[in-house]
Amino acid sequence: GQQLNQSPQSMFIQEGEDVSMNCTSSSIFNTWLWYKQDPGEGPVLLIALYKAGELTSNGRLTAQFGITRKDSFLNISASIPSDVGIYFCAGKFTSGTYKYIFGTGTRLKVLA
Amino acid sequence: EAQVTQNPRYLITVTGKKLTVTCSQNMNHEYMSWYRQDPGLGLRQIYYSMNVEVTDKGDVPEGYKVSRKEKRNFPLILESPSPNQTSLYFCASRKGQNTGELFFGEGSRLTVL
């Protein structure tokens, strides 16, 4: 099956630092989604993007839908310890299908 | 509270013993789907359903069955489980065609010995 290229795979950062991660694909999507998954729990939706070029914020999180519709990034500003977890992106194809493709995740660890 | 509920959350079984993982959502969502999550592979779609009595295969449907007799329920059936189906399974739902936002259950960790 298809997967999205998500990077970095993992990162350690100091509390207060900004974080950036991205996803790229060879396919065009009409929706990009960003999720956070804590251990033992299901993924929780952070941000949904529906238009090329769209930039959307949710508190300290900002995500953008790439102009080419093949990529997206997520930024976390001023990280805090509770930001620890796995973040992953998901893309939904255009017209006619209801399939979602997921990135393999970025494991974030925040050092206090 | 709006939610997607899966049962069981944890299960250890043996090869060949049929099992069903239930999924129920209380949001009146049309679309539901099942995923498995394996280390290094991310979430892969098993089956999805666009509405009652409408189901289709995802990327990894082999060894699984689903049914959608009611809007709120979408059970995942493993007729003859094998060890390679040991995984973390997630059910998800979505309101309709014009929204892409998937809401996930808490997951069901299945071990097949």
PDB file of C-alpha atoms in Angstrom:
ATOM      1  CA  GLY A   1       0.000   0.000   0.000  1.00  0.00           C
ATOM      2  CA  GLN A   2       0.942   3.615  -0.358  1.00  0.00           C
ATOM      3  CA  GLN A   3       2.522   5.667   2.386  1.00  0.00           C
ATOM      4  CA  LEU A   4       3.433   9.246   2.851  1.00  0.00           C
ATOM      5  CA  ASN A   5       7.027  10.275   3.441  1.00  0.00           C
ATOM      6  CA  GLN A   6       7.076  11.940   6.822  1.00  0.00           C
ATOM      7  CA  SER A   7      10.133  13.498   8.400  1.00  0.00           C
ATOM      8  CA  PRO A   8      11.814  13.542  10.724  1.00  0.00           C
ATOM      9  CA  GLN A   9      11.082  10.103  12.156  1.00  0.00           C
ATOM     10  CA  SER A  10      11.908  11.282  15.650  1.00  0.00           C
ATOM     11  CA  MET A  11      13.264  14.292  17.403  1.00  0.00           C
ATOM     12  CA  PHE A  12      14.375  15.387  20.827  1.00  0.00           C
ATOM     13  CA  ILE A  13      13.937  19.049  21.603  1.00  0.00           C
ATOM     14  CA  GLN A  14      14.236  21.328  24.580  1.00  0.00           C
ATOM     15  CA  GLU A  15      11.139  22.767  26.171  1.00  0.00           C
ATOM     16  CA  GLY A  16      10.374  26.126  24.621  1.00  0.00           C
ATOM     17  CA  GLU A  17      11.824  25.307  21.205  1.00  0.00           C
ATOM     18  CA  ASP A  18       9.849  25.340  17.989  1.00  0.00           C
ATOM     19  CA  VAL A  19       9.290  22.104  16.093  1.00  0.00           C
ATOM     20  CA  SER A  20       8.694  21.506  12.411  1.00  0.00           C
ATOM     21  CA  MET A  21       7.755  18.314  10.600  1.00  0.00           C
ATOM     22  CA  ASN A  22       6.515  17.614   7.103  1.00  0.00           C
ATOM     23  CA  CYS A  23       4.915  15.105   4.809  1.00  0.00           C
ATOM     24  CA  THR A  24       5.415  14.658   1.097  1.00  0.00           C
ATOM     25  CA  SER A  25       3.720  12.488  -1.455  1.00  0.00           C
ATOM     26  CA  SER A  26       3.898  11.659  -5.123  1.00  0.00           C
ATOM     27  CA  SER A  27       0.102  11.861  -5.201  1.00  0.00           C
ATOM     28  CA  ILE A  28      -2.203  14.848  -5.131  1.00  0.00           C
ATOM     29  CA  PHE A  29      -4.546  15.118  -2.178  1.00  0.00           C
ATOM     30  CA  ASN A  30      -7.627  17.240  -1.604  1.00  0.00           C
ATOM     31  CA  THR A  31      -7.365  17.031   2.169  1.00  0.00           C
ATOM     32  CA  TRP A  32      -4.470  16.944   4.598  1.00  0.00           C
ATOM     33  CA  LEU A  33      -4.979  15.999   8.228  1.00  0.00           C
ATOM     34  CA  TRP A  34      -2.585  16.158  11.156  1.00  0.00           C
ATOM     35  CA  TYR A  35      -3.011  13.893  14.185  1.00  0.00           C
ATOM     36  CA  LYS A  36      -1.347  13.333  17.543  1.00  0.00           C
ATOM     37  CA  GLN A  37      -1.279   9.925  19.167  1.00  0.00           C
ATOM     38  CA  ASP A  38      -0.439   9.368  22.812  1.00  0.00           C
ATOM     39  CA  PRO A  39       0.623   5.923  24.071  1.00  0.00           C
ATOM     40  CA  GLY A  40      -2.304   3.531  24.400  1.00  0.00           C
ATOM     41  CA  GLU A  41      -4.752   5.912  22.804  1.00  0.00           C
ATOM     42  CA  GLY A  42      -6.267   6.586  19.443  1.00  0.00           C
ATOM     43  CA  PRO A  43      -5.127   9.413  17.164  1.00  0.00           C
ATOM     44  CA  VAL A  44      -6.632  12.795  17.905  1.00  0.00           C
ATOM     45  CA  LEU A  45      -7.199  15.275  15.102  1.00  0.00           C
ATOM     46  CA  LEU A  46      -5.166  18.477  15.430  1.00  0.00           C
ATOM     47  CA  ILE A  47      -5.709  20.325  12.166  1.00  0.00           C
ATOM     48  CA  ALA A  48      -7.585  19.706   8.916  1.00  0.00           C
ATOM     49  CA  LEU A  49      -6.606  21.437   5.654  1.00  0.00           C
ATOM     50  CA  TYR A  50      -8.803  21.560   2.563  1.00  0.00           C
ATOM     51  CA  LYS A  51      -7.296  24.031   0.107  1.00  0.00           C
ATOM     52  CA  ALA A  52      -3.904  24.357  -1.543  1.00  0.00           C
ATOM     53  CA  GLY A  53      -1.938  27.097   0.173  1.00  0.00           C
ATOM     54  CA  GLU A  54      -4.182  27.077   3.222  1.00  0.00           C
ATOM     55  CA  LEU A  55      -2.468  27.971   6.485  1.00  0.00           C
ATOM     56  CA  THR A  56      -4.371  27.036   9.641  1.00  0.00           C
ATOM     57  CA  SER A  57      -3.547  27.420  13.315  1.00  0.00           C
ATOM     58  CA  ASN A  58      -4.782  25.650  16.412  1.00  0.00           C
ATOM     59  CA  GLY A  59      -3.211  27.260  19.460  1.00  0.00           C
ATOM     60  CA  ARG A  60       0.548  26.734  19.223  1.00  0.00           C
ATOM     61  CA  LEU A  61       0.140  24.501  16.188  1.00  0.00           C
ATOM     62  CA  THR A  62       0.239  25.746  12.605  1.00  0.00           C
ATOM     63  CA  ALA A  63      -0.138  23.612   9.515  1.00  0.00           C
ATOM     64  CA  GLN A  64      -0.043  24.400   5.811  1.00  0.00           C
ATOM     65  CA  PHE A  65      -1.408  22.655   2.729  1.00  0.00           C
ATOM     66  CA  GLY A  66       1.309  22.807   0.081  1.00  0.00           C
ATOM     67  CA  ILE A  67       0.673  24.654  -3.166  1.00  0.00           C
ATOM     68  CA  THR A  68       1.383  21.559  -5.232  1.00  0.00           C
ATOM     69  CA  ARG A  69      -1.121  19.605  -3.070  1.00  0.00           C
ATOM     70  CA  LYS A  70       1.576  16.990  -2.567  1.00  0.00           C
ATOM     71  CA  ASP A  71       2.948  18.163   0.748  1.00  0.00           C
ATOM     72  CA  SER A  72       2.095  19.630   4.124  1.00  0.00           C
ATOM     73  CA  PHE A  73       3.950  20.757   7.204  1.00  0.00           C
ATOM     74  CA  LEU A  74       3.155  21.117  10.873  1.00  0.00           C
ATOM     75  CA  ASN A  75       4.850  23.557  13.212  1.00  0.00           C
ATOM     76  CA  ILE A  76       4.636  23.552  16.989  1.00  0.00           C
ATOM     77  CA  SER A  77       5.791  26.716  18.671  1.00  0.00           C
ATOM     78  CA  ALA A  78       7.209  26.989  22.187  1.00  0.00           C
ATOM     79  CA  SER A  79       6.993  23.255  22.885  1.00  0.00           C
ATOM     80  CA  ILE A  80       5.983  21.989  26.317  1.00  0.00           C
ATOM     81  CA  PRO A  81       6.390  18.547  27.905  1.00  0.00           C
ATOM     82  CA  SER A  82       2.822  17.484  27.093  1.00  0.00           C
ATOM     83  CA  ASP A  83       3.608  17.839  23.380  1.00  0.00           C
ATOM     84  CA  VAL A  84       5.365  14.476  23.656  1.00  0.00           C
ATOM     85  CA  GLY A  85       3.791  11.879  21.402  1.00  0.00           C
ATOM     86  CA  ILE A  86       3.620  10.680  17.844  1.00  0.00           C
ATOM     87  CA  TYR A  87       2.423  13.088  15.208  1.00  0.00           C
ATOM     88  CA  PHE A  88       1.327  11.888  11.832  1.00  0.00           C
ATOM     89  CA  CYS A  89      -0.170  13.260   8.696  1.00  0.00           C
ATOM     90  CA  ALA A  90      -2.868  11.808   6.516  1.00  0.00           C
ATOM     91  CA  GLY A  91      -3.881  12.640   2.973  1.00  0.00           C
ATOM     92  CA  LYS A  92      -7.201  12.000   1.324  1.00  0.00           C
ATOM     93  CA  PHE A  93      -7.352  11.516  -2.402  1.00  0.00           C
ATOM     94  CA  THR A  94      -9.482  13.553  -4.712  1.00  0.00           C
ATOM     95  CA  SER A  95     -12.734  12.501  -6.332  1.00  0.00           C
ATOM     96  CA  GLY A  96     -14.297   9.150  -6.258  1.00  0.00           C
ATOM     97  CA  THR A  97     -12.341   7.472  -3.492  1.00  0.00           C
ATOM     98  CA  TYR A  98     -12.610   7.564   0.237  1.00  0.00           C
ATOM     99  CA  LYS A  99      -9.180   6.266   0.975  1.00  0.00           C
ATOM    100  CA  TYR A 100      -6.759   7.895   3.365  1.00  0.00           C
ATOM    101  CA  ILE A 101      -3.010   7.453   3.272  1.00  0.00           C
ATOM    102  CA  PHE A 102      -1.027   7.973   6.455  1.00  0.00           C
ATOM    103  CA  GLY A 103       2.508   9.004   7.209  1.00  0.00           C
ATOM    104  CA  THR A 104       4.648   6.790   9.397  1.00  0.00           C
ATOM    105  CA  GLY A 105       4.784   9.373  12.138  1.00  0.00           C
ATOM    106  CA  THR A 106       7.185  11.707  13.895  1.00  0.00           C
ATOM    107  CA  ARG A 107       7.987  10.763  17.466  1.00  0.00           C
ATOM    108  CA  LEU A 108       8.510  13.907  19.493  1.00  0.00           C
ATOM    109  CA  LYS A 109      10.261  13.979  22.834  1.00  0.00           C
ATOM    110  CA  VAL A 110      10.487  17.199  24.780  1.00  0.00           C
ATOM    111  CA  LEU A 111      13.210  17.633  27.357  1.00  0.00           C
ATOM    112  CA  ALA A 112      12.208  19.832  30.249  1.00  0.00           C
TER     113      ALA A 112
ATOM    114  CA  GLU B   1     -20.110  12.611  24.425  1.00  0.00           C
ATOM    115  CA  ALA B   2     -19.282  12.083  20.759  1.00  0.00           C
ATOM    116  CA  GLN B   3     -17.104   9.036  20.398  1.00  0.00           C
ATOM    117  CA  VAL B   4     -16.030   5.947  18.526  1.00  0.00           C
ATOM    118  CA  THR B   5     -16.048   2.897  20.793  1.00  0.00           C
ATOM    119  CA  GLN B   6     -14.122  -0.296  20.120  1.00  0.00           C
ATOM    120  CA  ASN B   7     -14.265  -3.634  21.941  1.00  0.00           C
ATOM    121  CA  PRO B   8     -12.304  -5.435  23.098  1.00  0.00           C
ATOM    122  CA  ARG B   9      -9.420  -3.077  23.817  1.00  0.00           C
ATOM    123  CA  TYR B  10      -7.050  -5.991  24.331  1.00  0.00           C
ATOM    124  CA  LEU B  11      -7.286  -9.575  23.163  1.00  0.00           C
ATOM    125  CA  ILE B  12      -4.963 -12.544  23.056  1.00  0.00           C
ATOM    126  CA  THR B  13      -6.185 -15.436  20.943  1.00  0.00           C
ATOM    127  CA  VAL B  14      -4.896 -18.469  19.097  1.00  0.00           C
ATOM    128  CA  THR B  15      -4.486 -19.167  15.418  1.00  0.00           C
ATOM    129  CA  GLY B  16      -7.736 -20.102  13.717  1.00  0.00           C
ATOM    130  CA  LYS B  17     -10.154 -19.037  16.426  1.00  0.00           C
ATOM    131  CA  LYS B  18     -12.684 -16.660  14.880  1.00  0.00           C
ATOM    132  CA  LEU B  19     -13.036 -13.307  16.509  1.00  0.00           C
ATOM    133  CA  THR B  20     -14.903 -10.051  16.033  1.00  0.00           C
ATOM    134  CA  VAL B  21     -13.814  -6.576  17.024  1.00  0.00           C
ATOM    135  CA  THR B  22     -16.799  -4.297  17.391  1.00  0.00           C
ATOM    136  CA  CYS B  23     -16.919  -0.610  16.526  1.00  0.00           C
ATOM    137  CA  SER B  24     -19.738   1.758  17.304  1.00  0.00           C
ATOM    138  CA  GLN B  25     -20.077   5.510  16.779  1.00  0.00           C
ATOM    139  CA  ASN B  26     -22.734   7.808  18.216  1.00  0.00           C
ATOM    140  CA  MET B  27     -22.258  10.712  15.800  1.00  0.00           C
ATOM    141  CA  ASN B  28     -24.562   9.481  13.019  1.00  0.00           C
ATOM    142  CA  HIS B  29     -21.567   9.350  10.688  1.00  0.00           C
ATOM    143  CA  GLU B  30     -21.980   7.824   7.256  1.00  0.00           C
ATOM    144  CA  TYR B  31     -18.395   6.789   6.664  1.00  0.00           C
ATOM    145  CA  MET B  32     -16.553   4.268   8.824  1.00  0.00           C
ATOM    146  CA  SER B  33     -13.272   2.467   8.327  1.00  0.00           C
ATOM    147  CA  TRP B  34     -10.799   0.079   9.902  1.00  0.00           C
ATOM    148  CA  TYR B  35      -7.032   0.446  10.113  1.00  0.00           C
ATOM    149  CA  ARG B  36      -4.179  -1.546  11.453  1.00  0.00           C
ATOM    150  CA  GLN B  37      -1.086   0.083  12.890  1.00  0.00           C
ATOM    151  CA  ASP B  38       2.245  -1.700  12.821  1.00  0.00           C
ATOM    152  CA  PRO B  39       5.692  -0.372  13.793  1.00  0.00           C
ATOM    153  CA  GLY B  40       7.380   1.403  10.922  1.00  0.00           C
ATOM    154  CA  LEU B  41       4.359   1.024   8.663  1.00  0.00           C
ATOM    155  CA  GLY B  42       1.959   3.572  10.039  1.00  0.00           C
ATOM    156  CA  LEU B  43      -1.782   3.195   9.665  1.00  0.00           C
ATOM    157  CA  ARG B  44      -2.992   1.047   6.806  1.00  0.00           C
ATOM    158  CA  GLN B  45      -6.606   0.864   5.746  1.00  0.00           C
ATOM    159  CA  ILE B  46      -8.268  -2.540   5.886  1.00  0.00           C
ATOM    160  CA  TYR B  47     -11.855  -1.843   4.843  1.00  0.00           C
ATOM    161  CA  TYR B  48     -14.138   1.127   4.674  1.00  0.00           C
ATOM    162  CA  SER B  49     -17.848   1.745   4.404  1.00  0.00           C
ATOM    163  CA  MET B  50     -19.488   4.766   2.847  1.00  0.00           C
ATOM    164  CA  ASN B  51     -22.882   3.940   4.275  1.00  0.00           C
ATOM    165  CA  VAL B  52     -25.141   1.089   5.372  1.00  0.00           C
ATOM    166  CA  GLU B  53     -24.632  -2.019   3.243  1.00  0.00           C
ATOM    167  CA  VAL B  54     -21.835  -0.317   1.271  1.00  0.00           C
ATOM    168  CA  THR B  55     -18.318  -1.588   1.981  1.00  0.00           C
ATOM    169  CA  ASP B  56     -15.065  -1.677   0.043  1.00  0.00           C
ATOM    170  CA  LYS B  57     -11.534  -2.956   0.424  1.00  0.00           C
ATOM    171  CA  GLY B  58      -8.684  -0.797   1.600  1.00  0.00           C
ATOM    172  CA  ASP B  59      -5.012  -1.543   1.131  1.00  0.00           C
ATOM    173  CA  VAL B  60      -4.719  -4.654   3.313  1.00  0.00           C
ATOM    174  CA  PRO B  61      -8.082  -6.508   3.308  1.00  0.00           C
ATOM    175  CA  GLU B  62      -6.750 -10.082   3.174  1.00  0.00           C
ATOM    176  CA  GLY B  63      -7.893 -12.171   6.132  1.00  0.00           C
ATOM    177  CA  TYR B  64     -10.584  -9.711   7.230  1.00  0.00           C
ATOM    178  CA  LYS B  65     -14.300  -9.267   6.713  1.00  0.00           C
ATOM    179  CA  VAL B  66     -16.635  -6.441   7.619  1.00  0.00           C
ATOM    180  CA  SER B  67     -20.325  -5.748   7.627  1.00  0.00           C
ATOM    181  CA  ARG B  68     -22.409  -2.577   7.862  1.00  0.00           C
ATOM    182  CA  LYS B  69     -25.964  -3.533   8.705  1.00  0.00           C
ATOM    183  CA  GLU B  70     -26.571  -0.441  10.810  1.00  0.00           C
ATOM    184  CA  LYS B  71     -25.197   3.059  10.486  1.00  0.00           C
ATOM    185  CA  ARG B  72     -23.630   3.129  13.940  1.00  0.00           C
ATOM    186  CA  ASN B  73     -21.839  -0.258  13.871  1.00  0.00           C
ATOM    187  CA  PHE B  74     -18.988  -1.553  11.736  1.00  0.00           C
ATOM    188  CA  PRO B  75     -17.552  -4.810  13.106  1.00  0.00           C
ATOM    189  CA  LEU B  76     -14.251  -6.264  11.924  1.00  0.00           C
ATOM    190  CA  ILE B  77     -14.253 -10.034  11.596  1.00  0.00           C
ATOM    191  CA  LEU B  78     -11.225 -12.295  11.537  1.00  0.00           C
ATOM    192  CA  GLU B  79     -12.550 -15.666  10.405  1.00  0.00           C
ATOM    193  CA  SER B  80      -9.299 -17.562  10.957  1.00  0.00           C
ATOM    194  CA  PRO B  81      -6.741 -15.310  12.640  1.00  0.00           C
ATOM    195  CA  SER B  82      -3.063 -15.841  11.976  1.00  0.00           C
ATOM    196  CA  PRO B  83      -0.003 -14.485  13.812  1.00  0.00           C
ATOM    197  CA  ASN B  84       0.635 -11.897  11.082  1.00  0.00           C
ATOM    198  CA  GLN B  85      -2.629 -10.264  12.112  1.00  0.00           C
ATOM    199  CA  THR B  86      -1.151  -9.385  15.473  1.00  0.00           C
ATOM    200  CA  SER B  87      -1.479  -5.625  15.440  1.00  0.00           C
ATOM    201  CA  LEU B  88      -3.121  -2.534  16.874  1.00  0.00           C
ATOM    202  CA  TYR B  89      -6.464  -1.911  15.211  1.00  0.00           C
ATOM    203  CA  PHE B  90      -8.334   1.356  14.942  1.00  0.00           C
ATOM    204  CA  CYS B  91     -11.839   2.114  13.843  1.00  0.00           C
ATOM    205  CA  ALA B  92     -12.639   5.579  12.536  1.00  0.00           C
ATOM    206  CA  SER B  93     -15.687   7.472  11.307  1.00  0.00           C
ATOM    207  CA  ARG B  94     -16.429  10.592   9.294  1.00  0.00           C
ATOM    208  CA  LYS B  95     -19.576  12.643   8.937  1.00  0.00           C
ATOM    209  CA  GLY B  96     -20.071  12.773   5.192  1.00  0.00           C
ATOM    210  CA  GLN B  97     -18.560  13.328   1.782  1.00  0.00           C
ATOM    211  CA  ASN B  98     -17.670  16.978   2.199  1.00  0.00           C
ATOM    212  CA  THR B  99     -15.550  16.644   5.282  1.00  0.00           C
ATOM    213  CA  GLY B 100     -12.241  14.833   5.516  1.00  0.00           C
ATOM    214  CA  GLU B 101     -11.999  14.735   9.277  1.00  0.00           C
ATOM    215  CA  LEU B 102     -11.654  11.214  10.628  1.00  0.00           C
ATOM    216  CA  PHE B 103     -12.423  10.491  14.272  1.00  0.00           C
ATOM    217  CA  PHE B 104     -10.688   7.474  15.758  1.00  0.00           C
ATOM    218  CA  GLY B 105     -11.531   4.990  18.465  1.00  0.00           C
ATOM    219  CA  GLU B 106      -9.048   4.184  21.221  1.00  0.00           C
ATOM    220  CA  GLY B 107      -7.736   1.082  19.532  1.00  0.00           C
ATOM    221  CA  SER B 108      -7.836  -2.687  19.996  1.00  0.00           C
ATOM    222  CA  ARG B 109      -4.570  -4.506  20.559  1.00  0.00           C
ATOM    223  CA  LEU B 110      -4.806  -8.012  19.167  1.00  0.00           C
ATOM    224  CA  THR B 111      -2.249 -10.769  19.682  1.00  0.00           C
ATOM    225  CA  VAL B 112      -2.600 -14.017  17.751  1.00  0.00           C
ATOM    226  CA  LEU B 113      -0.471 -16.878  19.088  1.00  0.00           C
TER     227      LEU B 113
END
